[in-house]
Amino acid sequence: MEGGNAAYAGGRRGSPVFPREYQAETLFQIDIAFKMRWQFSAGGRGRGGAGAAEGEGLLQSRHILLDFAAEQEHARRIRIITQSEIMSRKPIIAANWKMNMGPAEAREYLAGFRKELAAFDGSHVEKVLVPPFVTIPAVMDALGGCSCVGVGAQNCSDRDNGAYTGEVSTAMLAELGVRYVVLGHSERRRYYGETDSFINGKIKKALAAGLTPIHCIGETLEQRDGGQLESVLRTQVTEGLAGLAPEQAASVVIAYEPVWAIGTGRTATARQAQEAHAFVRSVLADSFGRETAEKIRIQYGGSMKPDNALELMAQPDIDGGLIGGAGLKPDSFAAIIRAAC
Ligand code: 13P
């Protein structure tokens, strides 16, 4: 199917080809150069109108026409099931609030966010909020035991307990019901001097406590421009995950966050992000084997927003997002989750 003049082939299986009238209303087109499963339902004018059709199958295509007709009530929708889902990598979208949002603000956020979430079926996506430590209990309270949203921490200690002023242990986080911990964020590397081996120690502590580490990696602009992209990513991945068994590595989430894209409004293009993610997956395969590498989820982070999330999420090796600025507003964070559904 190459854009243009296709017609619906009919039948519930086989290559889908869409009729002209859908193309006329197609708002945009994205390149998807991989094999994917597809599912669609298309109504005529009005819900369940004449000509309603639905189906699913497998296709190999370079171009999929996505119809996001503004008139949602016409129930015309094509849902792309991405490579990640085929590989059983459940998309994971997390909001890293960084040093924003005290308990009171978080309660207000949660009231809005829960309303946003109630408006669509987000069960295909793992949703995570990552507040500052002191805000975690308020977030837990406001979630009222709803496990549909996980809670993460922004850091943890590499020690179990003892005389380590200012540190927070993985056991303390687990006691609060925290399930994830963001480690090795570029801001911690840059402002607090965290090294790959230090981060490795924390990743091991997190795993031992049953927490899911979100291991952040990413190059600076100078490194990218200087041709060091691959060597930087390889070092951060291999040293950060050194000593892990493949089963442990499979439960880690990697967040590829190019430093030059964080908080700058300058997102990596979908192609740049996909290339980096595919490279990271190849490094994971070198370390832990192809099968394990295919299970590891790799999030993209860096100025991810409602208007670029869909294109990023459509890439075969992008399995989610680690969101900064756009995660501070319930409506924009929910819109990103929606794009991943
Ligand atoms: P922005 O989405 O604000 O660029 O931040 C990304 C990030 O650092 C998430 O950890």
GROMACS .gro file of C-alpha atoms and ligand atoms in nm:
model
  351
    1MET     CA    1   0.000   0.000   0.000
    2GLU     CA    2   0.174   0.319  -0.113
    3GLY     CA    3  -0.062   0.599  -0.017
    4GLY     CA    4  -0.258   0.710  -0.324
    5ASN     CA    5  -0.539   0.515  -0.470
    6ALA     CA    6  -0.595   0.205  -0.269
    7ALA     CA    7  -0.933   0.045  -0.214
    8TYR     CA    8  -1.054  -0.167   0.075
    9ALA     CA    9  -0.979  -0.525  -0.018
   10GLY     CA   10  -1.257  -0.659   0.201
   11GLY     CA   11  -1.242  -0.959   0.426
   12ARG     CA   12  -1.118  -0.978   0.782
   13ARG     CA   13  -0.765  -1.095   0.700
   14GLY     CA   14  -0.497  -1.000   0.452
   15SER     CA   15  -0.345  -0.668   0.362
   16PRO     CA   16  -0.574  -0.382   0.445
   17VAL     CA   17  -0.620  -0.118   0.183
   18PHE     CA   18  -0.833   0.180   0.263
   19PRO     CA   19  -1.097   0.338   0.043
   20ARG     CA   20  -1.056   0.676  -0.118
   21GLU     CA   21  -1.298   0.853   0.112
   22TYR     CA   22  -1.074   0.785   0.410
   23GLN     CA   23  -0.772   0.925   0.235
   24ALA     CA   24  -0.958   1.243   0.157
   25GLU     CA   25  -0.991   1.310   0.528
   26THR     CA   26  -0.655   1.184   0.630
   27LEU     CA   27  -0.481   1.448   0.831
   28PHE     CA   28  -0.134   1.314   0.808
   29GLN     CA   29   0.075   1.024   0.707
   30ILE     CA   30   0.365   0.864   0.885
   31ASP     CA   31   0.636   0.633   0.770
   32ILE     CA   32   0.637   0.299   0.938
   33ALA     CA   33   0.894   0.071   0.787
   34PHE     CA   34   0.831  -0.246   0.974
   35LYS     CA   35   0.595  -0.528   1.007
   36MET     CA   36   0.299  -0.458   1.229
   37ARG     CA   37  -0.032  -0.594   1.322
   38TRP     CA   38  -0.325  -0.373   1.243
   39GLN     CA   39  -0.673  -0.335   1.368
   40PHE     CA   40  -0.927  -0.089   1.254
   41SER     CA   41  -1.286   0.000   1.274
   42ALA     CA   42  -1.442   0.245   1.039
   43GLY     CA   43  -1.792   0.373   1.050
   44GLY     CA   44  -1.988   0.552   0.782
   45ARG     CA   45  -2.141   0.887   0.873
   46GLY     CA   46  -2.259   0.847   1.231
   47ARG     CA   47  -2.193   0.564   1.469
   48GLY     CA   48  -2.232   0.218   1.321
   49GLY     CA   49  -2.342   0.375   0.996
   50ALA     CA   50  -2.366   0.197   0.665
   51GLY     CA   51  -2.035   0.063   0.546
   52ALA     CA   52  -1.901   0.004   0.898
   53ALA     CA   53  -1.613  -0.237   0.881
   54GLU     CA   54  -1.360  -0.379   1.115
   55GLY     CA   55  -1.075  -0.623   1.101
   56GLU     CA   56  -0.730  -0.718   1.205
   57GLY     CA   57  -0.433  -0.886   1.045
   58LEU     CA   58  -0.065  -0.854   0.975
   59LEU     CA   59   0.084  -0.629   0.718
   60GLN     CA   60   0.413  -0.506   0.595
   61SER     CA   61   0.397  -0.154   0.477
   62ARG     CA   62   0.599   0.161   0.448
   63HIS     CA   63   0.304   0.392   0.469
   64ILE     CA   64   0.004   0.372   0.688
   65LEU     CA   65  -0.258   0.635   0.646
   66LEU     CA   66  -0.380   0.743   0.983
   67ASP     CA   67  -0.717   0.900   0.993
   68PHE     CA   68  -0.763   1.130   1.287
   69ALA     CA   69  -1.079   1.292   1.162
   70ALA     CA   70  -1.179   1.567   1.399
   71GLU     CA   71  -1.533   1.435   1.406
   72GLN     CA   72  -1.460   1.169   1.663
   73GLU     CA   73  -1.823   1.069   1.687
   74HIS     CA   74  -1.801   0.920   1.344
   75ALA     CA   75  -1.613   0.638   1.509
   76ARG     CA   76  -1.357   0.626   1.235
   77ARG     CA   77  -1.037   0.507   1.383
   78ILE     CA   78  -0.735   0.303   1.293
   79ARG     CA   79  -0.539   0.171   1.584
   80ILE     CA   80  -0.180   0.084   1.507
   81ILE     CA   81  -0.047  -0.201   1.711
   82THR     CA   82   0.322  -0.138   1.723
   83GLN     CA   83   0.619  -0.367   1.713
   84SER     CA   84   0.656  -0.316   2.089
   85GLU     CA   85   0.319  -0.470   2.150
   86ILE     CA   86   0.395  -0.759   1.919
   87MET     CA   87   0.707  -0.817   2.127
   88SER     CA   88   0.490  -0.789   2.441
   89ARG     CA   89   0.665  -0.473   2.549
   90LYS     CA   90   0.386  -0.284   2.719
   91PRO     CA   91   0.428   0.087   2.653
   92ILE     CA   92   0.534   0.277   2.965
   93ILE     CA   93   0.476   0.649   3.000
   94ALA     CA   94   0.616   0.821   3.309
   95ALA     CA   95   0.601   1.180   3.428
   96ASN     CA   96   0.921   1.286   3.600
   97TRP     CA   97   0.815   1.585   3.804
   98LYS     CA   98   1.175   1.669   3.898
   99MET     CA   99   1.189   1.930   4.178
  100ASN     CA  100   0.831   2.045   4.121
  101MET     CA  101   0.501   1.978   4.299
  102GLY     CA  102   0.468   1.971   4.674
  103PRO     CA  103   0.196   1.756   4.834
  104ALA     CA  104  -0.085   2.013   4.800
  105GLU     CA  105  -0.016   2.075   4.433
  106ALA     CA  106   0.006   1.703   4.372
  107ARG     CA  107  -0.338   1.644   4.525
  108GLU     CA  108  -0.484   1.901   4.290
  109TYR     CA  109  -0.301   1.743   3.996
  110LEU     CA  110  -0.431   1.398   4.081
  111ALA     CA  111  -0.792   1.518   4.094
  112GLY     CA  112  -0.756   1.649   3.738
  113PHE     CA  113  -0.550   1.357   3.616
  114ARG     CA  114  -0.795   1.094   3.735
  115LYS     CA  115  -1.073   1.275   3.549
  116GLU     CA  116  -0.859   1.282   3.234
  117LEU     CA  117  -0.784   0.910   3.265
  118ALA     CA  118  -1.150   0.824   3.310
  119ALA     CA  119  -1.220   0.967   2.962
  120PHE     CA  120  -1.042   0.690   2.767
  121ASP     CA  121  -0.921   0.334   2.794
  122GLY     CA  122  -0.556   0.362   2.888
  123SER     CA  123  -0.519   0.003   3.000
  124HIS     CA  124  -0.277  -0.070   2.713
  125VAL     CA  125  -0.025   0.164   2.871
  126GLU     CA  126   0.171   0.145   3.198
  127LYS     CA  127   0.136   0.488   3.357
  128VAL     CA  128   0.379   0.618   3.617
  129LEU     CA  129   0.408   0.937   3.822
  130VAL     CA  130   0.750   1.020   3.960
  131PRO     CA  131   0.714   1.290   4.228
  132PRO     CA  132   0.977   1.427   4.465
  133PHE     CA  133   1.027   1.204   4.773
  134VAL     CA  134   0.824   1.421   5.008
  135THR     CA  135   0.527   1.422   4.772
  136ILE     CA  136   0.506   1.044   4.736
  137PRO     CA  137   0.265   0.983   5.029
  138ALA     CA  138   0.024   1.251   4.901
  139VAL     CA  139   0.026   1.092   4.555
  140MET     CA  140  -0.037   0.748   4.704
  141ASP     CA  141  -0.325   0.890   4.907
  142ALA     CA  142  -0.478   1.068   4.612
  143LEU     CA  143  -0.459   0.751   4.404
  144GLY     CA  144  -0.661   0.583   4.677
  145GLY     CA  145  -0.514   0.241   4.617
  146CYS     CA  146  -0.577   0.256   4.241
  147SER     CA  147  -0.300   0.044   4.093
  148CYS     CA  148  -0.374   0.174   3.743
  149VAL     CA  149  -0.106   0.437   3.799
  150GLY     CA  150   0.233   0.337   3.940
  151VAL     CA  151   0.448   0.564   4.151
  152GLY     CA  152   0.821   0.605   4.112
  153ALA     CA  153   1.099   0.786   4.296
  154GLN     CA  154   1.360   1.010   4.136
  155ASN     CA  155   1.657   0.855   4.312
  156CYS     CA  156   1.759   0.605   4.576
  157SER     CA  157   2.064   0.526   4.785
  158ASP     CA  158   2.325   0.270   4.688
  159ARG     CA  159   2.335   0.167   5.059
  160ASP     CA  160   2.091  -0.032   5.268
  161ASN     CA  161   2.072   0.188   5.577
  162GLY     CA  162   2.290   0.367   5.829
  163ALA     CA  163   2.482   0.691   5.862
  164TYR     CA  164   2.424   0.834   5.514
  165THR     CA  165   2.271   1.174   5.578
  166GLY     CA  166   2.020   1.285   5.319
  167GLU     CA  167   1.984   0.946   5.153
  168VAL     CA  168   1.667   0.742   5.102
  169SER     CA  169   1.688   0.362   5.084
  170THR     CA  170   1.508   0.131   4.845
  171ALA     CA  171   1.343  -0.043   5.144
  172MET     CA  172   1.191   0.289   5.253
  173LEU     CA  173   1.058   0.348   4.903
  174ALA     CA  174   0.915  -0.002   4.881
  175GLU     CA  175   0.746   0.049   5.218
  176LEU     CA  176   0.560   0.348   5.071
  177GLY     CA  177   0.437   0.140   4.780
  178VAL     CA  178   0.682   0.286   4.526
  179ARG     CA  179   0.737   0.051   4.229
  180TYR     CA  180   0.988   0.238   4.009
  181VAL     CA  181   1.300   0.444   4.057
  182VAL     CA  182   1.458   0.678   3.800
  183LEU     CA  183   1.837   0.641   3.810
  184GLY     CA  184   2.121   0.807   3.627
  185HIS     CA  185   1.919   1.101   3.503
  186SER     CA  186   2.144   1.343   3.313
  187GLU     CA  187   2.066   1.611   3.571
  188ARG     CA  188   2.207   1.386   3.845
  189ARG     CA  189   2.508   1.300   3.631
  190ARG     CA  190   2.569   1.663   3.551
  191TYR     CA  191   2.491   1.847   3.876
  192TYR     CA  192   2.572   1.578   4.131
  193GLY     CA  193   2.857   1.399   3.958
  194GLU     CA  194   2.692   1.056   3.937
  195THR     CA  195   2.901   0.805   3.746
  196ASP     CA  196   2.805   0.488   3.565
  197SER     CA  197   2.947   0.264   3.836
  198PHE     CA  198   2.766   0.457   4.111
  199ILE     CA  199   2.443   0.427   3.912
  200ASN     CA  200   2.512   0.056   3.865
  201GLY     CA  201   2.520   0.013   4.245
  202LYS     CA  202   2.182   0.183   4.278
  203ILE     CA  203   2.030  -0.023   3.997
  204LYS     CA  204   2.134  -0.339   4.183
  205LYS     CA  205   1.983  -0.211   4.509
  206ALA     CA  206   1.660  -0.121   4.331
  207LEU     CA  207   1.632  -0.466   4.174
  208ALA     CA  208   1.705  -0.637   4.505
  209ALA     CA  209   1.416  -0.445   4.662
  210GLY     CA  210   1.179  -0.542   4.381
  211LEU     CA  211   1.172  -0.193   4.228
  212THR     CA  212   1.188  -0.134   3.853
  213PRO     CA  213   1.487   0.086   3.772
  214ILE     CA  214   1.438   0.341   3.495
  215HIS     CA  215   1.797   0.373   3.382
  216CYS     CA  216   1.855   0.704   3.202
  217ILE     CA  217   2.118   0.740   2.934
  218GLY     CA  218   2.186   0.999   2.667
  219GLU     CA  219   2.450   1.205   2.496
  220THR     CA  220   2.523   1.577   2.508
  221LEU     CA  221   2.518   1.783   2.190
  222GLU     CA  222   2.898   1.803   2.187
  223GLN     CA  223   2.921   1.427   2.209
  224ARG     CA  224   2.669   1.379   1.927
  225ASP     CA  225   2.839   1.640   1.709
  226GLY     CA  226   3.175   1.488   1.790
  227GLY     CA  227   3.068   1.146   1.659
  228GLN     CA  228   3.061   0.990   2.006
  229LEU     CA  229   2.692   0.902   2.021
  230GLU     CA  230   2.741   0.527   2.001
  231SER     CA  231   3.038   0.505   2.233
  232VAL     CA  232   2.861   0.716   2.499
  233LEU     CA  233   2.544   0.508   2.483
  234ARG     CA  234   2.738   0.181   2.482
  235THR     CA  235   2.933   0.280   2.792
  236GLN     CA  236   2.627   0.403   2.981
  237VAL     CA  237   2.432   0.087   2.901
  238THR     CA  238   2.705  -0.167   2.967
  239GLU     CA  239   2.851  -0.003   3.279
  240GLY     CA  240   2.511   0.088   3.419
  241LEU     CA  241   2.385  -0.269   3.382
  242ALA     CA  242   2.716  -0.446   3.455
  243GLY     CA  243   2.685  -0.767   3.654
  244LEU     CA  244   2.312  -0.813   3.596
  245ALA     CA  245   2.174  -1.152   3.496
  246PRO     CA  246   1.964  -1.149   3.178
  247GLU     CA  247   1.641  -1.201   3.382
  248GLN     CA  248   1.729  -0.893   3.589
  249ALA     CA  249   1.816  -0.687   3.283
  250ALA     CA  250   1.482  -0.780   3.126
  251SER     CA  251   1.299  -0.599   3.405
  252VAL     CA  252   1.497  -0.276   3.375
  253VAL     CA  253   1.348   0.011   3.174
  254ILE     CA  254   1.597   0.220   2.977
  255ALA     CA  255   1.520   0.586   2.914
  256TYR     CA  256   1.709   0.733   2.618
  257GLU     CA  257   1.716   1.106   2.688
  258PRO     CA  258   1.944   1.306   2.460
  259VAL     CA  259   2.066   1.582   2.693
  260TRP     CA  260   2.026   1.848   2.421
  261ALA     CA  261   1.654   1.767   2.395
  262ILE     CA  262   1.573   1.794   2.766
  263GLY     CA  263   1.370   2.101   2.855
  264THR     CA  264   1.481   2.274   2.535
  265GLY     CA  265   1.173   2.218   2.321
  266ARG     CA  266   1.411   2.062   2.070
  267THR     CA  267   1.292   1.703   2.033
  268ALA     CA  268   1.500   1.442   1.858
  269THR     CA  269   1.332   1.359   1.530
  270ALA     CA  270   1.153   1.027   1.523
  271ARG     CA  271   1.430   0.897   1.299
  272GLN     CA  272   1.711   1.013   1.531
  273ALA     CA  273   1.533   0.864   1.829
  274GLN     CA  274   1.461   0.534   1.652
  275GLU     CA  275   1.824   0.503   1.540
  276ALA     CA  276   1.949   0.558   1.894
  277HIS     CA  277   1.694   0.316   2.040
  278ALA     CA  278   1.780   0.046   1.784
  279PHE     CA  279   2.148   0.095   1.867
  280VAL     CA  280   2.078   0.066   2.240
  281ARG     CA  281   1.884  -0.254   2.176
  282SER     CA  282   2.179  -0.395   1.982
  283VAL     CA  283   2.409  -0.316   2.275
  284LEU     CA  284   2.162  -0.489   2.510
  285ALA     CA  285   2.167  -0.789   2.276
  286ASP     CA  286   2.548  -0.799   2.287
  287SER     CA  287   2.536  -0.800   2.667
  288PHE     CA  288   2.232  -1.013   2.745
  289GLY     CA  289   2.133  -1.192   2.424
  290ARG     CA  290   1.880  -1.101   2.159
  291GLU     CA  291   1.583  -1.256   2.336
  292THR     CA  292   1.638  -1.051   2.651
  293ALA     CA  293   1.707  -0.736   2.450
  294GLU     CA  294   1.371  -0.774   2.276
  295LYS     CA  295   1.198  -0.773   2.614
  296ILE     CA  296   1.361  -0.457   2.751
  297ARG     CA  297   1.153  -0.144   2.722
  298ILE     CA  298   1.326   0.170   2.600
  299GLN     CA  299   1.157   0.502   2.668
  300TYR     CA  300   1.232   0.823   2.484
  301GLY     CA  301   1.269   1.142   2.688
  302GLY     CA  302   1.337   1.501   2.582
  303SER     CA  303   1.065   1.754   2.498
  304MET     CA  304   0.809   1.480   2.434
  305LYS     CA  305   0.470   1.646   2.400
  306PRO     CA  306   0.116   1.558   2.292
  307ASP     CA  307   0.190   1.673   1.938
  308ASN     CA  308   0.502   1.463   1.881
  309ALA     CA  309   0.423   1.163   2.102
  310LEU     CA  310   0.232   0.972   1.839
  311GLU     CA  311   0.508   0.980   1.581
  312LEU     CA  312   0.772   0.889   1.838
  313MET     CA  313   0.561   0.607   1.980
  314ALA     CA  314   0.507   0.465   1.631
  315GLN     CA  315   0.878   0.381   1.603
  316PRO     CA  316   0.950   0.011   1.645
  317ASP     CA  317   1.207   0.047   1.923
  318ILE     CA  318   1.038   0.325   2.119
  319ASP     CA  319   0.837   0.168   2.398
  320GLY     CA  320   0.732   0.469   2.598
  321GLY     CA  321   0.825   0.811   2.719
  322LEU     CA  322   0.985   0.977   3.020
  323ILE     CA  323   0.818   1.313   3.028
  324GLY     CA  324   0.938   1.625   3.205
  325GLY     CA  325   0.762   1.956   3.135
  326ALA     CA  326   0.452   1.810   2.967
  327GLY     CA  327   0.404   1.577   3.263
  328LEU     CA  328   0.338   1.870   3.497
  329LYS     CA  329  -0.010   1.929   3.355
  330PRO     CA  330  -0.273   1.656   3.385
  331ASP     CA  331  -0.422   1.728   3.043
  332SER     CA  332  -0.097   1.722   2.847
  333PHE     CA  333   0.031   1.416   3.032
  334ALA     CA  334  -0.299   1.235   2.967
  335ALA     CA  335  -0.280   1.336   2.599
  336ILE     CA  336   0.063   1.172   2.572
  337ILE     CA  337  -0.071   0.855   2.734
  338ARG     CA  338  -0.355   0.862   2.489
  339ALA     CA  339  -0.111   0.884   2.200
  340ALA     CA  340   0.057   0.568   2.327
  341CYS     CA  341  -0.273   0.375   2.346
  34213P     P1  342   1.140   1.750   2.921
  34213P     O1  343   1.023   1.662   2.877
  34213P     O2  344   1.098   1.868   3.000
  34213P     O3  345   1.230   1.780   2.808
  34213P     O4  346   1.226   1.659   3.025
  34213P     C1  347   1.260   1.530   2.991
  34213P     C2  348   1.321   1.464   3.110
  34213P     O5  349   1.429   1.500   3.153
  34213P     C3  350   1.244   1.357   3.175
  34213P     O6  351   1.321   1.289   3.268
   0.00000   0.00000   0.00000
